[in-house]
XYZ file of C-alpha atoms in Angstrom:
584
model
C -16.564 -109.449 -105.508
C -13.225 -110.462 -107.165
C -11.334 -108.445 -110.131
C -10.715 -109.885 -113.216
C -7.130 -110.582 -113.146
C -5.240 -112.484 -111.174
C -3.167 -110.199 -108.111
C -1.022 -107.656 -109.198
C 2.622 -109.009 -107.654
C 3.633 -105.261 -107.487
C 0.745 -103.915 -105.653
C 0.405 -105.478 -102.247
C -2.726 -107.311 -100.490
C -4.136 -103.901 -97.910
C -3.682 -101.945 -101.657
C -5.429 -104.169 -103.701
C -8.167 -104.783 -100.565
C -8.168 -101.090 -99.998
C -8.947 -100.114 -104.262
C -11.488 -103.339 -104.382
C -13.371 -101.894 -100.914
C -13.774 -98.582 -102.791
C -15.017 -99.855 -105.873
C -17.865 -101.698 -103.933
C -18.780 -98.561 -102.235
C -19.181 -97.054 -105.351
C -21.450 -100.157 -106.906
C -23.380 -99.152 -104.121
C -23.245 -95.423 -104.577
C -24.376 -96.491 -108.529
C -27.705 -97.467 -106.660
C -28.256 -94.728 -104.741
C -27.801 -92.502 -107.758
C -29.916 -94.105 -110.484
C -32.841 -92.950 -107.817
C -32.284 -89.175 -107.730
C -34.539 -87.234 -109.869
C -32.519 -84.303 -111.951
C -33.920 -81.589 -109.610
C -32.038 -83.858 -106.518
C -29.006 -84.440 -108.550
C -29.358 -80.290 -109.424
C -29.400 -79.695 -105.477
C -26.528 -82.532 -104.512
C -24.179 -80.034 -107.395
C -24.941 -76.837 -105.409
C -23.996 -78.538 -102.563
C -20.633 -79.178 -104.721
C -20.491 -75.829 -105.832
C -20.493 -74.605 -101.929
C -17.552 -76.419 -101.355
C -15.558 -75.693 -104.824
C -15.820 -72.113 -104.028
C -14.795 -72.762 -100.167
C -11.582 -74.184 -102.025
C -10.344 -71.864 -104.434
C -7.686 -69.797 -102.744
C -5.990 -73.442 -101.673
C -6.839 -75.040 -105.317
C -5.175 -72.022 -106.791
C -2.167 -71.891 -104.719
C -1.630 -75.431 -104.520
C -1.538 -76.009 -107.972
C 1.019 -72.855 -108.658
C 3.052 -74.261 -105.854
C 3.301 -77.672 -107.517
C 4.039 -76.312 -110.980
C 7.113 -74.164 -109.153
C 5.049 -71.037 -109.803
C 6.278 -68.491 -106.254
C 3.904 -66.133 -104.834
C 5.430 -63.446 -106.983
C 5.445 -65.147 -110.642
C 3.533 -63.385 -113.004
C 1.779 -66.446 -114.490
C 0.462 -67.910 -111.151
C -2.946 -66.055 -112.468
C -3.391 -69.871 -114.834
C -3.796 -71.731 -111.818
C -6.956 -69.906 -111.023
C -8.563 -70.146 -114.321
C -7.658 -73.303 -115.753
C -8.356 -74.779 -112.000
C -11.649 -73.948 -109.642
C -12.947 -71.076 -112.152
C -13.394 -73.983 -114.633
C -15.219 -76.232 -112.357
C -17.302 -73.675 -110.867
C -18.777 -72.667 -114.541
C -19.085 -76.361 -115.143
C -21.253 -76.604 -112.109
C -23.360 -73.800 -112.524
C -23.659 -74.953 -116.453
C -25.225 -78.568 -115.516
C -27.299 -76.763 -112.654
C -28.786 -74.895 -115.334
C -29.407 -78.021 -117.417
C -30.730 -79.838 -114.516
C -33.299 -77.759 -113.641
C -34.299 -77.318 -117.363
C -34.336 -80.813 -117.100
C -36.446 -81.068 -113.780
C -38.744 -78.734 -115.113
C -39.549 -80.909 -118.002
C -38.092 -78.952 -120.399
C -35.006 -79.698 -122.962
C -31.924 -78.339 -122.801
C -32.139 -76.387 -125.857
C -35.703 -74.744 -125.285
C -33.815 -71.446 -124.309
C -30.946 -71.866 -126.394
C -30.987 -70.498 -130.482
C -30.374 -73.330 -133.218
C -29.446 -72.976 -136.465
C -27.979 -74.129 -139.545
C -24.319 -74.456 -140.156
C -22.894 -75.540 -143.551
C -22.621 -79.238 -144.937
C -26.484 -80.071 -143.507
C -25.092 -79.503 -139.647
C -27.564 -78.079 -137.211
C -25.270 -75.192 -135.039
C -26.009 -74.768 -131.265
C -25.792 -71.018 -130.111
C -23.954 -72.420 -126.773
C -22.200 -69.252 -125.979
C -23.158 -67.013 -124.057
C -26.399 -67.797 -121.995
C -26.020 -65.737 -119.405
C -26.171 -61.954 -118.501
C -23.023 -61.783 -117.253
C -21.091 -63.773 -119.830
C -22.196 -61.537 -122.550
C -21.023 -58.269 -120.436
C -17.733 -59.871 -119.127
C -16.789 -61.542 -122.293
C -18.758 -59.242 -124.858
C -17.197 -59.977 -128.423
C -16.891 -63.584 -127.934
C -19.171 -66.705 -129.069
C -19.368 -69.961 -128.621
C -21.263 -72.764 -131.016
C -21.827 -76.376 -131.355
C -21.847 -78.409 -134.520
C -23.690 -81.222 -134.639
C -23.065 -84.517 -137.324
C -24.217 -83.817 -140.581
C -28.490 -84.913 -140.736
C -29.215 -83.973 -137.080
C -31.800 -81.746 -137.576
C -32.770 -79.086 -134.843
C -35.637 -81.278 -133.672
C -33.773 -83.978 -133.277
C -31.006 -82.241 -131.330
C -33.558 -80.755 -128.955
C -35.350 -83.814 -128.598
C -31.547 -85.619 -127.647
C -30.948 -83.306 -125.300
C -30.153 -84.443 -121.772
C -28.473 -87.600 -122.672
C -28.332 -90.065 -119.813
C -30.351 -87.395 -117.598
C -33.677 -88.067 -119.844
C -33.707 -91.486 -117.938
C -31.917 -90.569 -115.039
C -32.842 -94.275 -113.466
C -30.840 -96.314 -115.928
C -27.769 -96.620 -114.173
C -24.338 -96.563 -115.703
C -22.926 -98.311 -112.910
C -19.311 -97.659 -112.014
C -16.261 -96.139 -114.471
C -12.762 -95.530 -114.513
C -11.592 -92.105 -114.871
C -7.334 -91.626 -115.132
C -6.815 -88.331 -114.574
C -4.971 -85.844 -116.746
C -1.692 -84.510 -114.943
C -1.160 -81.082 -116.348
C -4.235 -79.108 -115.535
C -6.367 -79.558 -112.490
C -9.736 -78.951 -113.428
C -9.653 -81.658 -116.257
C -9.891 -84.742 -114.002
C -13.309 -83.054 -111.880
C -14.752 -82.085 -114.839
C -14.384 -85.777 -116.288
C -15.826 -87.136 -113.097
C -18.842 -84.436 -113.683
C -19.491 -85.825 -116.986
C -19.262 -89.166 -116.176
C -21.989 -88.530 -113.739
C -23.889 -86.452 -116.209
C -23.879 -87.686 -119.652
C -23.650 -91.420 -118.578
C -25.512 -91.472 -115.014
C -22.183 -93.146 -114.311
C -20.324 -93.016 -110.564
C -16.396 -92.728 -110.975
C -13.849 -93.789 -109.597
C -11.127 -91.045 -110.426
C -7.202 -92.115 -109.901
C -5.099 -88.907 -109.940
C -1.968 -88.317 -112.329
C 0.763 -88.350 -110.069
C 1.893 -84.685 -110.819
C -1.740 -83.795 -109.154
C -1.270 -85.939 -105.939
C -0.394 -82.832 -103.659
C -4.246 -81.489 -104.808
C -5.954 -84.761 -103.250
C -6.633 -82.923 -99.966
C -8.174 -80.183 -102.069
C -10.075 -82.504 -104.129
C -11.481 -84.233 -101.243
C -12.621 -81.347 -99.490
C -13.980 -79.999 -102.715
C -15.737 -82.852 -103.867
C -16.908 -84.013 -100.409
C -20.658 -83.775 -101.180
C -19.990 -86.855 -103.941
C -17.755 -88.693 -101.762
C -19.953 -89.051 -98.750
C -22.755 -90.463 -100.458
C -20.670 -92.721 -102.534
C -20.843 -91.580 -105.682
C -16.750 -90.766 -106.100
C -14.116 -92.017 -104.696
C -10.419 -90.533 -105.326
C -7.208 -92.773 -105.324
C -3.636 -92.141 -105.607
C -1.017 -94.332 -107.351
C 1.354 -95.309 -110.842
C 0.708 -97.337 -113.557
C 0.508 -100.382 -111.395
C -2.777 -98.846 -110.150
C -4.264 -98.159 -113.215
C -3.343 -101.259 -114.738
C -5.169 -103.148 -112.018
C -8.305 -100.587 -111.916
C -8.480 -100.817 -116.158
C -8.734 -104.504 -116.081
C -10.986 -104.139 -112.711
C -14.109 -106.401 -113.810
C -16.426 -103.949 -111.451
C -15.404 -100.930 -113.427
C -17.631 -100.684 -116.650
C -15.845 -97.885 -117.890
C -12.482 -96.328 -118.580
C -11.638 -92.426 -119.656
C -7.975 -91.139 -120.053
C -6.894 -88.342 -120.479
C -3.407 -88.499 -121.388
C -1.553 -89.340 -124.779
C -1.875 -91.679 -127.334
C 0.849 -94.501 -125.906
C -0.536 -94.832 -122.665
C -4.082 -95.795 -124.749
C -2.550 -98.301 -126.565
C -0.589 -99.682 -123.720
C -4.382 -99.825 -122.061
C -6.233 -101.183 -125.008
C -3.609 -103.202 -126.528
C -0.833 -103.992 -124.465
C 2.832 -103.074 -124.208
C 5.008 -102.241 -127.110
C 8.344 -103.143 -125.741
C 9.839 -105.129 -123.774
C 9.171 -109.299 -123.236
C 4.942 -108.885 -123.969
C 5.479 -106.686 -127.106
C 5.022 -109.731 -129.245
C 1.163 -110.300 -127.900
C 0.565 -107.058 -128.252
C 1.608 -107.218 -131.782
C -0.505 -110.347 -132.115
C -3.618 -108.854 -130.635
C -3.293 -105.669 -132.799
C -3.239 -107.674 -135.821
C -6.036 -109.779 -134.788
C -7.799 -107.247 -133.537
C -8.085 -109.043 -130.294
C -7.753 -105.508 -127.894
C -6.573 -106.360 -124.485
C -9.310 -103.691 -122.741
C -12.983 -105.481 -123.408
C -14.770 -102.441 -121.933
C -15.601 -99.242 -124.039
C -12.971 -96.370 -123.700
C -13.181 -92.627 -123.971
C -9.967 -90.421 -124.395
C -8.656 -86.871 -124.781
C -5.245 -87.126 -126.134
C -4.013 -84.298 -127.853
C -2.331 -83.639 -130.798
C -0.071 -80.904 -132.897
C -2.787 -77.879 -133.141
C -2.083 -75.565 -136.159
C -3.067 -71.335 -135.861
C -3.505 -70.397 -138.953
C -2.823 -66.452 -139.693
C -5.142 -65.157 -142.807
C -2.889 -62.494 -144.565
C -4.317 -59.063 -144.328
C -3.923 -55.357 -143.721
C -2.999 -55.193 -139.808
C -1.798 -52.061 -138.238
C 1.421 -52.683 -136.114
C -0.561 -52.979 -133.119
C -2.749 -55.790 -134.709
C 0.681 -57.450 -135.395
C 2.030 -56.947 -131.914
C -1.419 -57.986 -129.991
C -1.753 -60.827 -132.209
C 1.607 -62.117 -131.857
C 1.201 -61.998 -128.094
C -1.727 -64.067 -128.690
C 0.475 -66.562 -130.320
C 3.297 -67.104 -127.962
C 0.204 -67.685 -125.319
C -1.309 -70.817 -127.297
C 2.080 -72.293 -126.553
C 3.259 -70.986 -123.527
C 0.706 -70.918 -121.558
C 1.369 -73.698 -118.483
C 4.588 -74.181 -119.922
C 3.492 -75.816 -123.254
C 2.252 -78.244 -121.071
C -1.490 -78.215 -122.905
C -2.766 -81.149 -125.020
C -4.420 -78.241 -127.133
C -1.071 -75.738 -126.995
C -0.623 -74.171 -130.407
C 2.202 -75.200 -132.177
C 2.656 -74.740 -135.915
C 1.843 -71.246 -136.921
C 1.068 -71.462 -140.759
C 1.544 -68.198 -142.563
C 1.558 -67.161 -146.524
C 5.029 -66.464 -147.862
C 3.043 -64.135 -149.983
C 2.341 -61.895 -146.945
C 3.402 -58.505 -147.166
C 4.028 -57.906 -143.427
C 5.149 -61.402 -143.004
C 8.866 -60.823 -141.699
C 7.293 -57.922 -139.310
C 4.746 -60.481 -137.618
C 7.517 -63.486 -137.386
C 9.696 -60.210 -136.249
C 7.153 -59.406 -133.221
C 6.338 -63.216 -133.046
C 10.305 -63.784 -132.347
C 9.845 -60.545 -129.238
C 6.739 -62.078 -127.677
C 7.768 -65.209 -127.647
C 11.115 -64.177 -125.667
C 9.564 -61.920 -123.435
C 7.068 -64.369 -121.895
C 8.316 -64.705 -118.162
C 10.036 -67.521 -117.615
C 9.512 -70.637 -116.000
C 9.719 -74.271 -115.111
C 9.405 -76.989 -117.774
C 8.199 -78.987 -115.018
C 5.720 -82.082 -116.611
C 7.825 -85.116 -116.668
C 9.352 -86.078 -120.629
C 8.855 -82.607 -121.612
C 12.749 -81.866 -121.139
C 13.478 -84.687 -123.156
C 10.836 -83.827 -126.091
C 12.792 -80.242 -126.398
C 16.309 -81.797 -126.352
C 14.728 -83.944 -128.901
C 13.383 -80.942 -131.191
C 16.981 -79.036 -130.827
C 18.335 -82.417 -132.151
C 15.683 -82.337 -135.038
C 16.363 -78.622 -135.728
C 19.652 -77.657 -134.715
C 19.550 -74.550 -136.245
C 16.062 -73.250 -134.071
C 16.119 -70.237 -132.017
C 16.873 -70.663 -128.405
C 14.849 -67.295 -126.984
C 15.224 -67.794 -123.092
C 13.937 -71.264 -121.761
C 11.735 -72.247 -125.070
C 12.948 -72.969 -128.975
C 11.302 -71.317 -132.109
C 11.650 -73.086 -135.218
C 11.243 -71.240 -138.519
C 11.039 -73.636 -141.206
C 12.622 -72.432 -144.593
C 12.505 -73.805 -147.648
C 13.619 -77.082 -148.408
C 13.527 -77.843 -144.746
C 11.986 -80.755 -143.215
C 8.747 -79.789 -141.330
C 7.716 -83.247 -140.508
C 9.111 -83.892 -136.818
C 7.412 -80.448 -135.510
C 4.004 -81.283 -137.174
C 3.874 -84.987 -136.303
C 5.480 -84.882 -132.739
C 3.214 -83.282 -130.044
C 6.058 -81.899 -127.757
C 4.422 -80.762 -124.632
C 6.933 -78.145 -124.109
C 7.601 -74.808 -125.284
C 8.312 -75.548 -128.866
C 6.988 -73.740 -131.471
C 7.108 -74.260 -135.374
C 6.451 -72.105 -138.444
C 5.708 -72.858 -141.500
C 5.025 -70.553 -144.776
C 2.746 -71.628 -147.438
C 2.014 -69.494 -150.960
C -1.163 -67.917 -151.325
C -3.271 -64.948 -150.136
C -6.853 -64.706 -149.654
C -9.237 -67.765 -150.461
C -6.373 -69.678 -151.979
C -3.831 -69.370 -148.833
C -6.849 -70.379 -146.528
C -8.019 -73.475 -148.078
C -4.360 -74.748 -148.952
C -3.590 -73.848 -145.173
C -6.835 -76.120 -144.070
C -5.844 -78.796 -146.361
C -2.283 -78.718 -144.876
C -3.274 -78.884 -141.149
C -5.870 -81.387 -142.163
C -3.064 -83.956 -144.140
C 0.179 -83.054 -142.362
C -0.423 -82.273 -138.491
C -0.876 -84.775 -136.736
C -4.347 -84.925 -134.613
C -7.656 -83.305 -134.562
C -8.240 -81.801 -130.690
C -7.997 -78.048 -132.015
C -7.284 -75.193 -134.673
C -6.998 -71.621 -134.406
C -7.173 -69.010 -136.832
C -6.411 -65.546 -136.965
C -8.485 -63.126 -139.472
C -8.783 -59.420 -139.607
C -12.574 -58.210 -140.022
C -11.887 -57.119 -143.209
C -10.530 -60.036 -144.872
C -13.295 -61.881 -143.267
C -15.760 -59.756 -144.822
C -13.531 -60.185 -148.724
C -14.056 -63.991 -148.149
C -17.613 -64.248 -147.752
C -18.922 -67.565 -148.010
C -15.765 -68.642 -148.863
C -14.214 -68.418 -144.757
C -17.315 -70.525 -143.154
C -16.780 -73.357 -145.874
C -13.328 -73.308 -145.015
C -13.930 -73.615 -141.674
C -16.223 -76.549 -141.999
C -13.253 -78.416 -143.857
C -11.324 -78.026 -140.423
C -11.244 -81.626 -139.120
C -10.990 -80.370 -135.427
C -12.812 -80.981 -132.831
C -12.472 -77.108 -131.512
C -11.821 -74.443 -133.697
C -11.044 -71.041 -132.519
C -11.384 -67.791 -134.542
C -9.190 -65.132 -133.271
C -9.261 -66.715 -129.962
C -7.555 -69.623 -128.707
C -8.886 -73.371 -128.260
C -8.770 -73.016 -124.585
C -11.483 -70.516 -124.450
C -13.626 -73.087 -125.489
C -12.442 -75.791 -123.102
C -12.915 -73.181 -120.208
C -16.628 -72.874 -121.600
C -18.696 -75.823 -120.081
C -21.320 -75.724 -122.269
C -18.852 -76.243 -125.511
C -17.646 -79.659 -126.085
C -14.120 -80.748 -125.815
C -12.807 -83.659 -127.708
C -11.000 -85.174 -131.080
C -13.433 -84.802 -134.144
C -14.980 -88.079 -134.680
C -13.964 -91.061 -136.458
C -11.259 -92.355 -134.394
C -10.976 -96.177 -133.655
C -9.085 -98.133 -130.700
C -6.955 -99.330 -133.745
C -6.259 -95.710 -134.865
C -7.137 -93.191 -131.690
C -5.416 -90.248 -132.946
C -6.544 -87.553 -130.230
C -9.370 -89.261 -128.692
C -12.588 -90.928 -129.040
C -15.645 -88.749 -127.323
C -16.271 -85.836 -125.765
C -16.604 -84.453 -122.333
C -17.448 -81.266 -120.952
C -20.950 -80.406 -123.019
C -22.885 -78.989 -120.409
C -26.288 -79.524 -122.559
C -25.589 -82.785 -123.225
C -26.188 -82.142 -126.501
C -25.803 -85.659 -128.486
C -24.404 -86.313 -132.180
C -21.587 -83.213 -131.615
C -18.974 -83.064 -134.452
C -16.978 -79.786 -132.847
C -17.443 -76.861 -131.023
C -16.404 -73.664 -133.069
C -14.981 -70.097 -130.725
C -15.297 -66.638 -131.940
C -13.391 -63.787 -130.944
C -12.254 -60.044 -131.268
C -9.773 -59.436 -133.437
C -8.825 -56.140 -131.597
C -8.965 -55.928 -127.687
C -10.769 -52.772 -125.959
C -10.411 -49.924 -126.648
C -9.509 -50.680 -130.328
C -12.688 -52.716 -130.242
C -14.713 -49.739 -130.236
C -16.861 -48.820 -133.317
C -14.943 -47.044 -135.347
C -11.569 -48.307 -134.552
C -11.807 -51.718 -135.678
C -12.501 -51.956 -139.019
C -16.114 -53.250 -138.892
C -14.323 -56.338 -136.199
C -16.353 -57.141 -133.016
C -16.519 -55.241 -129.936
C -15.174 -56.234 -126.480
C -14.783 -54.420 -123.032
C -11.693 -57.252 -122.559
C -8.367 -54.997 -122.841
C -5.440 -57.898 -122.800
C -6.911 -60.487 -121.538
C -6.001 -62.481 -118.401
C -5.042 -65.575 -120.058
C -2.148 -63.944 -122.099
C 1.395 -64.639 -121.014
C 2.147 -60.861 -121.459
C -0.645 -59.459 -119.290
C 1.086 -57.320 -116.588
C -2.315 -58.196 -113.995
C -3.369 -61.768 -114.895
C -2.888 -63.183 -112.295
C -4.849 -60.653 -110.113
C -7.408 -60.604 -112.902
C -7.753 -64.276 -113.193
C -7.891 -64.611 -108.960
C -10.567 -61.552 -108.429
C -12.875 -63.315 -111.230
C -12.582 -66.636 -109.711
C -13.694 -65.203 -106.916
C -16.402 -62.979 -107.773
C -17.492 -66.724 -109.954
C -17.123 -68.278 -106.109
C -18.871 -65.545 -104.216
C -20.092 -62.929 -106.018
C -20.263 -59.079 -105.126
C -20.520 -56.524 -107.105
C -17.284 -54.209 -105.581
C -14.726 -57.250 -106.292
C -15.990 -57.458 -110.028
C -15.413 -53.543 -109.898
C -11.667 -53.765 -108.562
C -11.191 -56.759 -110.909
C -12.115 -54.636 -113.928
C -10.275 -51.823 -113.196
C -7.270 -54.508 -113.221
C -7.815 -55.928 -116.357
C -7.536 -51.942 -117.431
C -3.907 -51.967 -116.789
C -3.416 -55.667 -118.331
């Protein structure tokens, strides 16, 4: 076994010896699991699931640690959900489709189907369980599938590479993300799953202090051979991408470090190949590629009648798309669209202004991000500085083009006012995050029951105009990449010439094939203004504040006590944990 290219000068010979032994391990696990049956591979992620939920209390607090997060921060609560809780509902999700699978039944035979507009066939993929709809009453979860899959076909598709779980996928590439930590396990889950592929997963630097916890974790895939974990810089990865034993590459990460992948560099002495190649369309990368990659994500608020605690809940909703981790989120909110025709316009940007200043503070810790901020204060010199994070209002006249074309990765958030109320604001507001942002990871949009209801029709076409591969409704797009059996990805279309947030998937627990987005719904009104009654016709929820929201007072207790009632159960910790969330 040799790679393809010639020795990397900057990585030494024990490296390159060391990366080349693991990659042959892993040809061998490849073997090994091309002969599992789905009921083996079902037991092998229990055994995964054993030692995720032995993890969790280091996962969590070696994550906050890393992030600068102290014992006593408020927001230390994200590490938990974003981290182990992920992965364990991830595991538990492809158990479930495993044993369907075993059993010799689809995916889908338990799951409703249905039509969505445009000729789409709709997946009820939210919730399945019991607990889900108590825990999480008010919200739903679907897939959309491409226009002309009909429900027969998407049950028949179901299962992807697990419907001939012999034909192996060999060995792939995954480059971890470096800003949340469940993102690279649940790549390497789906690489196994969807592709009967083994992985080789290199970390993001900014994750190398969870490596320990990974390996411990993961330990029932690494001893077999079926992962294998590495550390290193771009050196590394541009070694293991060109690797000719590695069949596969998925990044998550942004858009440059694809094309430096695929293409080449764009500066410096080799920019003029690149160039070349580009224009030849001669790509540098032979093998396929999957990516998540972000993008500017738009939250659109639907003018309505909202009482002042609708404006003040919802704002807090707001300053959590983009706070949340920092702004450190590929799908972080960041132009809030509103109608200049709003009556209570000035009092939401007015409570949007106080929420977004009275998020605790914190460390703009991922690496560029400071930059990206000094560059939006440059852009908009006249934005709000509230505490460690800008706010820029756009007024008339203004430019809006750096804050919707520039995904800044930091707490920087935009507004913009279109005219319009009703049906007219809503589709000009779709066509506007559609033509101007840049991207298509995820939208959110905020809608009071009532103006819902005034819209009929007229709200679900919209939403099938959203380009997006997620779209939340009065929730936000990380709900749904918390949810393993949604689908997380750019909507498709994308090329290696023209990437925009991704090409593929990943998550999709059902292994649903043909999936166009995955579309969140939510409560307008948390508990107890859910309750029939008091909420205007809107859905009803037991969730006060939830967790996730950068001004809940016991997130982070909330977000540990449900990770660990996910990890072990018992009936007395989901008690306590409620009766936290109570006081959010």
């Amino acid at each position: 076994m040799t790679p393809q290219t010639a020795a990397d000068p900057e990585l030494d010979e024990a490296l390159r010896a060391a990366l080349d032994a693991d990659i042959e391990v892993l040809r061998q696990g490849a073997r090994t699991w091309s002969h599992l049956t789905a009921g083996q591979r079902a037991t092998l992620l229990r055994a995964v699931r054993a030692s995720v939920a032995a993890a969790v209390e280091d996962w969590a607090d070696t994550a906050a640690d890393s992030k600068e997060l102290d014992a006593r921060h408020p927001l230390r609560g994200e590490e938990w959900l974003s981290g182990p809780y992920s992965v364990l509902g991830a595991l538990d999700a492809y158990i479930d489709t495993l044993s369907e699978i075993a059993a010799g039944r689809s995916p889908l035979d338990r799951v409703a189907i249905g039509r969505a507009p445009g000729g789409r066939t709709r997946v009820g993929a939210f919730p399945l369980t019991r607990l889900d709809r108590l825990l999480l009453s008010g919200f739903t979860g679907e897939v959309w599938l491409q226009p002309g899959i009909t429900p027969a076909t998407a049950r028949a598709a179901a299962g992807l590479a697990q419907r001939t779980a012999d034909d192996s996928g060999g060995v792939g590439l995954v480059l971890g993300a470096g800003n949340i930590t469940s993102i690279p396990v649940l790549d390497v889950l789906y690489e196994l799953l969807a592709y009967n592929r083994v992985a080789l997963l290199k970390v993001n630097p900014t994750q190398d202090a969870l490596v320990p916890v990974y390996e411990r974790a993961l330990a029932p895939l690494i001893q077999p051979g079926f992962l294998r974990i590495v550390q290193g810089g771009a050196a590394v990865g541009a070694y293991l991408t060109a690797h000719r034993d590695l069949e596969h590459v998925h990044i998550t990460g942004s858009a440059a470090t694809f094309d430096t992948i695929v293409w080449g560099p764009s500066s410096g002495p080799k920019a003029g190949a690149t160039t070349r190649r580009r224009r030849e369309n001669r790509p540098l990368l032979t093998k396929p590629i999957t990516a998540e990659l972000g993008g500017v994500s738009p939250i659109i608020v639907v003018p309505g009648e909202w009482s002042d605690a609708d404006i003040a809940f919802q704002a807090e909703h707001v300053a959590t798309m983009r706070l949340q981790n920092s702004g450190h989120n590929c799908i972080a909110g960041q132009v809030v669209i509103m109608s200049s025709q709003w009556p209570q316009a000035e009092q939401f940007r007015a409570e949007l202004r106080r929420a977004y200043a009275a998020a605790p503070e914190r460390t703009t810790w991922y690496p560029g991000s400071t930059t990206r901020m000094h560059q939006a204060a440059e852009d908009y010199p006249d934005a709000l500085v509230l505490a460690d994070r800008l706010l820029v209002e756009v007024d008339d006249g203004q430019d809006a083009t750096a804050v919707q074309s520039t995904e800044y990765f930091a707490p920087v958030l935009g507004v913009v006012e279109l005219p319009g109320t009703g049906q007219e604001f809503l589709d000009a507001a779709v066509a506007h995050a559609n033509d101007r942002l840049q991207g298509t990871l995820g939208a959110n949009l905020i809608i009071d029951p009532a103006t819902e209801r005034s819209l009929g029709t007229g709200f679900e076409r919209a939403v099938a105009e959203l380009r997006y591969g997620s779209i939340a409704i009065n929730s936000w797009t990380a709900f749904g990449f918390i949810t393993p059996t949604l689908t997380w990805g750019a909507f498709p279309g994308n090329t290696l010439d023209d990437v925009g947030s991704g090409i593929g998937v990943v998550h999709n627990a059902l292994l649903l094939d043909g999936v166009e987005r995955s579309v969140v719904r939510g409560p307008f009104r948390p508990f107890p203004r859910s309750l029939p009654g008091l909420n205007g016709g809107g859905r009803l929820t037991i969730l006060p504040k939830p967790p996730w929201f950068v001004s809940s007072r016991t997130g982070t207790a909330v977000s540990a006590g449900l990770t660990r009632f996910r990890a072990h159960g018992g009936i007395l910790l989901l008690i306590r944990t409620l009766l936290r969330a109570l006081r959010a």
